Amino acid sequence: MRTRRGKIIVNIILWIIVAIVAVWMLFPFYWAVITSIKKPADVFRLSFIPGIQFDPTLDNWKSEFQLRGKEITRAMGNSLAIGIGAALIALGIGTLAGYGLARFRYHGWSNKSISMWILSQRFLPPAATVIPFFLIFKNLGLIDNVISLILVNATFTIPFAVLILRDAFKEVPEEIEESALVDGCSRFQAFFRMALPLAAPALVSAGIICFSFSWNEFLLAFIMTYAKASPMTVIIAGTQDTQGIQFWYVATRMLLAIVPPAVLALTVQKYIVRGLTFGAVKG
């Protein structure tokens, strides 16, 4: 009887903790939704229940699409191009590097040392590299250009792809590739036909992670763009005018920026879970 009562108490405590965490995680999204349908005067009053504490309105959404529709559409397109382009480059390099670290041994450097060096590139703060990147792309004539942001974001997301795919390829039995080699396949054929398809979930996971980091990047985009190549992160930050920050526009733009990565993550959710548990969490 006491054991059963203890289990009930533990379950209640766990559900309370889950509820608190859920509210903590979801409240920013709820705040964005209700702020986007508030009048400017209602934004600065403590109110959370539409229709009771304030009168909801779609004026903010109409104003965004009517007055800034072209700017937001261009920014969304820039963010998509930057995220997809950086993810593809990171996956291309990360797949080959990860496979090499999983299957081969190198003289002079241990594979662990190489992996740690690659990971250390992610620890480098973007603020320490933004000026060199700016000067390089200025000399190349690529300031305020989507190509420069794709290359920069790919540089910072490659370590994720390399380490995730290295651990994924470690989980693929070498005997499968050896059988392919015995049957007449070359090393590249065994890689593309056997190892790569088996590591597909990890590819999806790495791609989503690289895309998300590139989509959310602000500092480099803020420094290296000023008009035509500005992504959504810069547009969201540009809601301040002479009267202060327009929180109602921050909310509408934030919700618009959340939609693409959220839809993408939900679409391939099962592949993300499998890919991250397919060796990506192992040392």
Coordinates of C-alpha atoms in Angstrom, one line a residue:
M1 CA 0.0 0.0 0.0
R2 CA 2.8 2.4 0.9
T3 CA 4.7 1.5 -2.2
R4 CA 1.7 2.2 -4.4
R5 CA 1.1 5.5 -2.6
G6 CA 4.7 6.4 -3.1
K7 CA 4.5 5.7 -6.8
I8 CA 1.5 7.9 -7.1
I9 CA 3.3 10.8 -5.3
V10 CA 6.3 10.4 -7.5
N11 CA 4.1 10.4 -10.7
I12 CA 2.3 13.6 -9.5
I13 CA 5.7 15.3 -8.8
L14 CA 6.9 14.3 -12.3
W15 CA 3.8 15.6 -14.0
I16 CA 4.1 18.9 -12.1
I17 CA 7.7 19.2 -13.2
V18 CA 6.7 18.4 -16.8
A19 CA 3.9 21.0 -16.7
I20 CA 6.3 23.6 -15.4
V21 CA 8.9 22.9 -18.1
A22 CA 6.2 22.9 -20.8
V23 CA 4.9 26.3 -19.7
W24 CA 8.4 27.6 -19.5
M25 CA 9.2 26.4 -23.0
L26 CA 5.9 27.3 -24.7
F27 CA 5.2 30.7 -23.0
P28 CA 7.5 32.7 -25.5
F29 CA 5.5 31.3 -28.4
Y30 CA 2.2 32.2 -26.6
W31 CA 3.5 35.7 -25.9
A32 CA 4.4 36.1 -29.6
V33 CA 1.0 35.0 -30.7
I34 CA -1.0 37.2 -28.4
T35 CA 1.3 40.2 -28.9
S36 CA 0.9 39.9 -32.7
I37 CA -2.9 40.4 -32.3
K38 CA -2.7 43.2 -29.8
K39 CA -3.1 46.9 -30.5
P40 CA 0.1 48.9 -29.7
A41 CA -1.5 50.4 -26.6
D42 CA -2.4 46.9 -25.3
V43 CA 1.1 45.6 -25.7
F44 CA 2.4 47.6 -22.7
R45 CA -0.4 46.4 -20.4
L46 CA -0.3 43.1 -18.5
S47 CA -2.9 41.0 -20.4
F48 CA -2.8 37.4 -21.6
I49 CA -6.4 36.4 -22.5
P50 CA -7.7 37.6 -25.9
G51 CA -11.3 38.8 -25.9
I52 CA -11.3 39.3 -22.1
Q53 CA -8.3 41.4 -21.2
F54 CA -7.8 42.9 -24.6
D55 CA -9.6 43.1 -28.0
P56 CA -7.7 41.0 -30.6
T57 CA -6.9 42.6 -34.0
L58 CA -5.2 41.5 -37.2
D59 CA -4.0 45.0 -38.0
N60 CA -0.4 44.2 -37.3
W61 CA -0.4 41.3 -39.7
K62 CA -2.2 43.4 -42.4
S63 CA 0.3 46.2 -41.9
E64 CA 3.3 43.8 -42.2
F65 CA 2.1 42.2 -45.5
Q66 CA 0.8 45.5 -47.0
L67 CA 3.7 47.8 -46.1
R68 CA 6.6 45.4 -45.7
G69 CA 5.5 42.4 -47.7
K70 CA 8.3 42.6 -50.3
E71 CA 11.0 43.1 -47.6
I72 CA 9.8 40.2 -45.5
T73 CA 9.4 37.9 -48.6
R74 CA 12.9 38.8 -49.7
A75 CA 14.3 38.2 -46.2
M76 CA 12.5 34.8 -45.9
G77 CA 14.0 33.8 -49.3
N78 CA 17.5 34.9 -48.2
S79 CA 17.2 32.9 -44.9
L80 CA 16.1 29.8 -46.9
A81 CA 18.9 30.2 -49.4
I82 CA 21.5 30.7 -46.6
G83 CA 20.2 27.8 -44.5
I84 CA 19.9 25.3 -47.4
G85 CA 23.1 26.4 -49.0
A86 CA 25.2 26.2 -45.8
A87 CA 23.6 22.9 -44.9
L88 CA 24.4 21.3 -48.2
I89 CA 28.0 22.5 -48.1
A90 CA 28.4 21.3 -44.5
L91 CA 26.9 17.9 -45.4
G92 CA 29.1 17.5 -48.5
I93 CA 32.3 18.1 -46.5
G94 CA 31.1 16.6 -43.3
T95 CA 30.0 13.3 -45.0
L96 CA 33.5 12.7 -46.5
A97 CA 35.4 13.9 -43.4
G98 CA 33.2 11.9 -41.1
Y99 CA 33.6 8.8 -43.2
G100 CA 37.3 9.2 -43.3
L101 CA 37.6 9.6 -39.5
A102 CA 35.4 6.5 -39.0
R103 CA 37.2 4.2 -41.4
F104 CA 40.8 5.3 -41.7
R105 CA 43.7 5.9 -39.4
Y106 CA 46.2 8.8 -40.0
H107 CA 49.9 8.9 -39.2
G108 CA 51.2 11.7 -36.9
W109 CA 47.7 12.7 -35.8
S110 CA 45.2 10.4 -34.0
N111 CA 41.7 10.5 -35.1
K112 CA 40.6 11.7 -31.7
S113 CA 43.0 14.7 -32.0
I114 CA 41.6 15.5 -35.5
S115 CA 38.0 15.3 -34.2
M116 CA 38.8 17.6 -31.3
W117 CA 40.5 20.1 -33.6
I118 CA 37.4 20.1 -35.8
L119 CA 35.2 20.6 -32.8
S120 CA 37.3 23.4 -31.5
Q121 CA 36.5 25.4 -34.6
R122 CA 32.9 25.6 -33.3
F123 CA 34.1 27.0 -30.0
L124 CA 35.6 30.0 -31.8
P125 CA 33.2 32.9 -31.2
P126 CA 31.8 34.5 -34.4
A127 CA 32.7 37.9 -32.9
A128 CA 36.4 37.0 -33.2
T129 CA 36.1 36.2 -36.9
V130 CA 33.5 38.7 -38.2
I131 CA 36.1 41.4 -39.0
P132 CA 38.4 39.1 -41.0
F133 CA 35.5 37.6 -42.8
F134 CA 34.2 41.1 -43.6
L135 CA 37.5 42.3 -45.0
I136 CA 37.9 39.1 -47.1
F137 CA 34.4 39.4 -48.7
K138 CA 34.8 43.1 -49.1
N139 CA 37.9 42.6 -51.3
L140 CA 35.9 39.9 -53.2
G141 CA 33.0 42.2 -53.7
L142 CA 30.6 39.9 -51.8
I143 CA 29.4 42.2 -49.0
D144 CA 25.6 42.2 -48.9
N145 CA 25.6 39.0 -50.9
V146 CA 23.9 35.7 -50.0
I147 CA 26.9 33.7 -51.2
S148 CA 29.1 35.2 -48.6
L149 CA 26.7 34.3 -45.8
I150 CA 26.3 30.8 -47.2
L151 CA 30.1 30.3 -47.0
V152 CA 30.5 31.8 -43.6
N153 CA 27.6 29.8 -42.1
A154 CA 28.9 26.6 -43.7
T155 CA 32.3 27.2 -42.0
F156 CA 30.7 27.3 -38.6
T157 CA 28.3 24.4 -39.1
I158 CA 30.8 21.9 -40.7
P159 CA 32.0 20.6 -37.2
F160 CA 28.4 19.5 -36.4
A161 CA 28.1 17.6 -39.6
V162 CA 31.6 16.0 -39.3
L163 CA 31.1 14.7 -35.8
I164 CA 27.5 13.5 -36.2
L165 CA 28.4 11.6 -39.4
R166 CA 31.6 10.3 -38.0
D167 CA 29.7 8.5 -35.2
A168 CA 27.0 7.4 -37.6
F169 CA 29.5 5.7 -39.9
K170 CA 31.2 4.1 -36.9
E171 CA 27.8 2.4 -36.3
V172 CA 27.7 0.9 -39.8
P173 CA 29.4 -2.5 -39.8
E174 CA 32.6 -2.6 -41.8
E175 CA 31.7 -6.1 -42.9
I176 CA 29.0 -4.7 -45.2
E177 CA 31.5 -2.6 -47.1
E178 CA 34.0 -5.5 -47.1
S179 CA 31.4 -7.7 -48.7
A180 CA 30.8 -5.1 -51.4
L181 CA 34.5 -4.8 -52.0
V182 CA 34.7 -8.6 -52.4
D183 CA 31.9 -8.4 -54.9
G184 CA 33.9 -6.1 -57.1
C185 CA 32.9 -2.6 -55.8
S186 CA 35.5 0.1 -55.5
R187 CA 35.9 2.0 -52.2
F188 CA 33.8 4.9 -53.5
Q189 CA 31.1 2.5 -54.8
A190 CA 30.9 0.7 -51.4
F191 CA 30.7 4.1 -49.7
F192 CA 27.9 5.5 -51.9
R193 CA 25.9 2.2 -52.3
M194 CA 26.3 0.7 -48.8
A195 CA 27.5 3.1 -46.1
L196 CA 25.8 6.3 -47.2
P197 CA 22.2 4.9 -47.4
L198 CA 22.6 3.3 -44.0
A199 CA 23.6 6.6 -42.5
A200 CA 20.7 8.5 -44.1
P201 CA 19.0 9.3 -40.8
A202 CA 22.2 10.9 -39.5
L203 CA 22.4 12.9 -42.7
V204 CA 19.0 14.3 -42.1
S205 CA 19.8 15.1 -38.5
A206 CA 23.0 16.8 -39.4
G207 CA 21.3 18.7 -42.2
I208 CA 18.5 20.0 -39.9
I209 CA 21.0 21.1 -37.2
C210 CA 23.2 22.9 -39.8
F211 CA 20.1 24.5 -41.3
S212 CA 18.8 25.6 -37.9
F213 CA 22.1 27.2 -36.9
S214 CA 22.4 29.0 -40.2
W215 CA 18.8 30.2 -40.1
N216 CA 19.2 31.6 -36.6
E217 CA 22.6 33.3 -37.1
F218 CA 22.4 37.1 -36.5
L219 CA 25.8 38.7 -35.8
L220 CA 27.5 37.8 -39.1
A221 CA 24.4 38.6 -41.1
F222 CA 24.0 41.9 -39.4
I223 CA 27.6 43.0 -40.1
M224 CA 27.9 41.6 -43.6
T225 CA 24.5 42.8 -45.0
Y226 CA 22.6 46.0 -45.2
A227 CA 19.8 45.7 -47.8
K228 CA 19.2 43.1 -50.4
A229 CA 20.8 40.0 -48.6
S230 CA 19.5 40.6 -45.1
P231 CA 17.9 37.5 -43.6
M232 CA 14.9 37.3 -41.2
T233 CA 17.1 37.6 -38.1
V234 CA 18.2 41.1 -39.2
I235 CA 14.7 42.1 -40.2
I236 CA 13.4 41.0 -36.8
A237 CA 16.0 43.1 -35.1
G238 CA 15.1 46.1 -37.3
T239 CA 11.8 46.9 -35.6
Q240 CA 13.1 49.8 -33.6
D241 CA 12.2 53.3 -34.6
T242 CA 12.3 56.8 -32.9
Q243 CA 9.4 55.7 -30.6
G244 CA 11.2 52.6 -29.4
I245 CA 10.9 48.9 -30.2
Q246 CA 7.7 47.9 -32.0
F247 CA 7.0 44.7 -30.1
W248 CA 3.9 43.9 -32.1
Y249 CA 6.0 43.7 -35.3
V250 CA 8.7 41.7 -33.5
A251 CA 6.1 39.1 -32.6
T252 CA 4.7 38.9 -36.2
R253 CA 8.1 38.5 -37.7
M254 CA 9.2 36.0 -35.1
L255 CA 6.2 33.8 -35.8
L256 CA 6.9 34.0 -39.6
A257 CA 10.6 33.1 -38.9
I258 CA 9.6 30.1 -36.8
V259 CA 7.4 28.5 -39.4
P260 CA 9.9 27.0 -42.0
P261 CA 12.3 25.3 -39.5
A262 CA 9.3 24.1 -37.4
V263 CA 7.6 22.6 -40.4
L264 CA 10.8 21.0 -41.6
A265 CA 11.6 19.5 -38.2
L266 CA 8.1 18.1 -37.8
T267 CA 8.2 16.6 -41.3
V268 CA 11.4 14.7 -40.7
Q269 CA 11.0 14.2 -36.9
K270 CA 11.4 10.4 -37.0
Y271 CA 14.7 10.7 -39.0
I272 CA 16.1 13.3 -36.6
V273 CA 15.4 11.1 -33.5
R274 CA 16.9 8.0 -35.2
G275 CA 19.9 9.9 -36.6
L276 CA 20.8 11.5 -33.2
T277 CA 20.6 8.1 -31.5
F278 CA 22.5 6.4 -34.3
G279 CA 25.8 7.3 -32.7
A280 CA 25.7 11.1 -32.7
V281 CA 25.6 11.2 -28.9
K282 CA 28.6 8.8 -28.5
G283 CA 32.1 10.1 -27.9

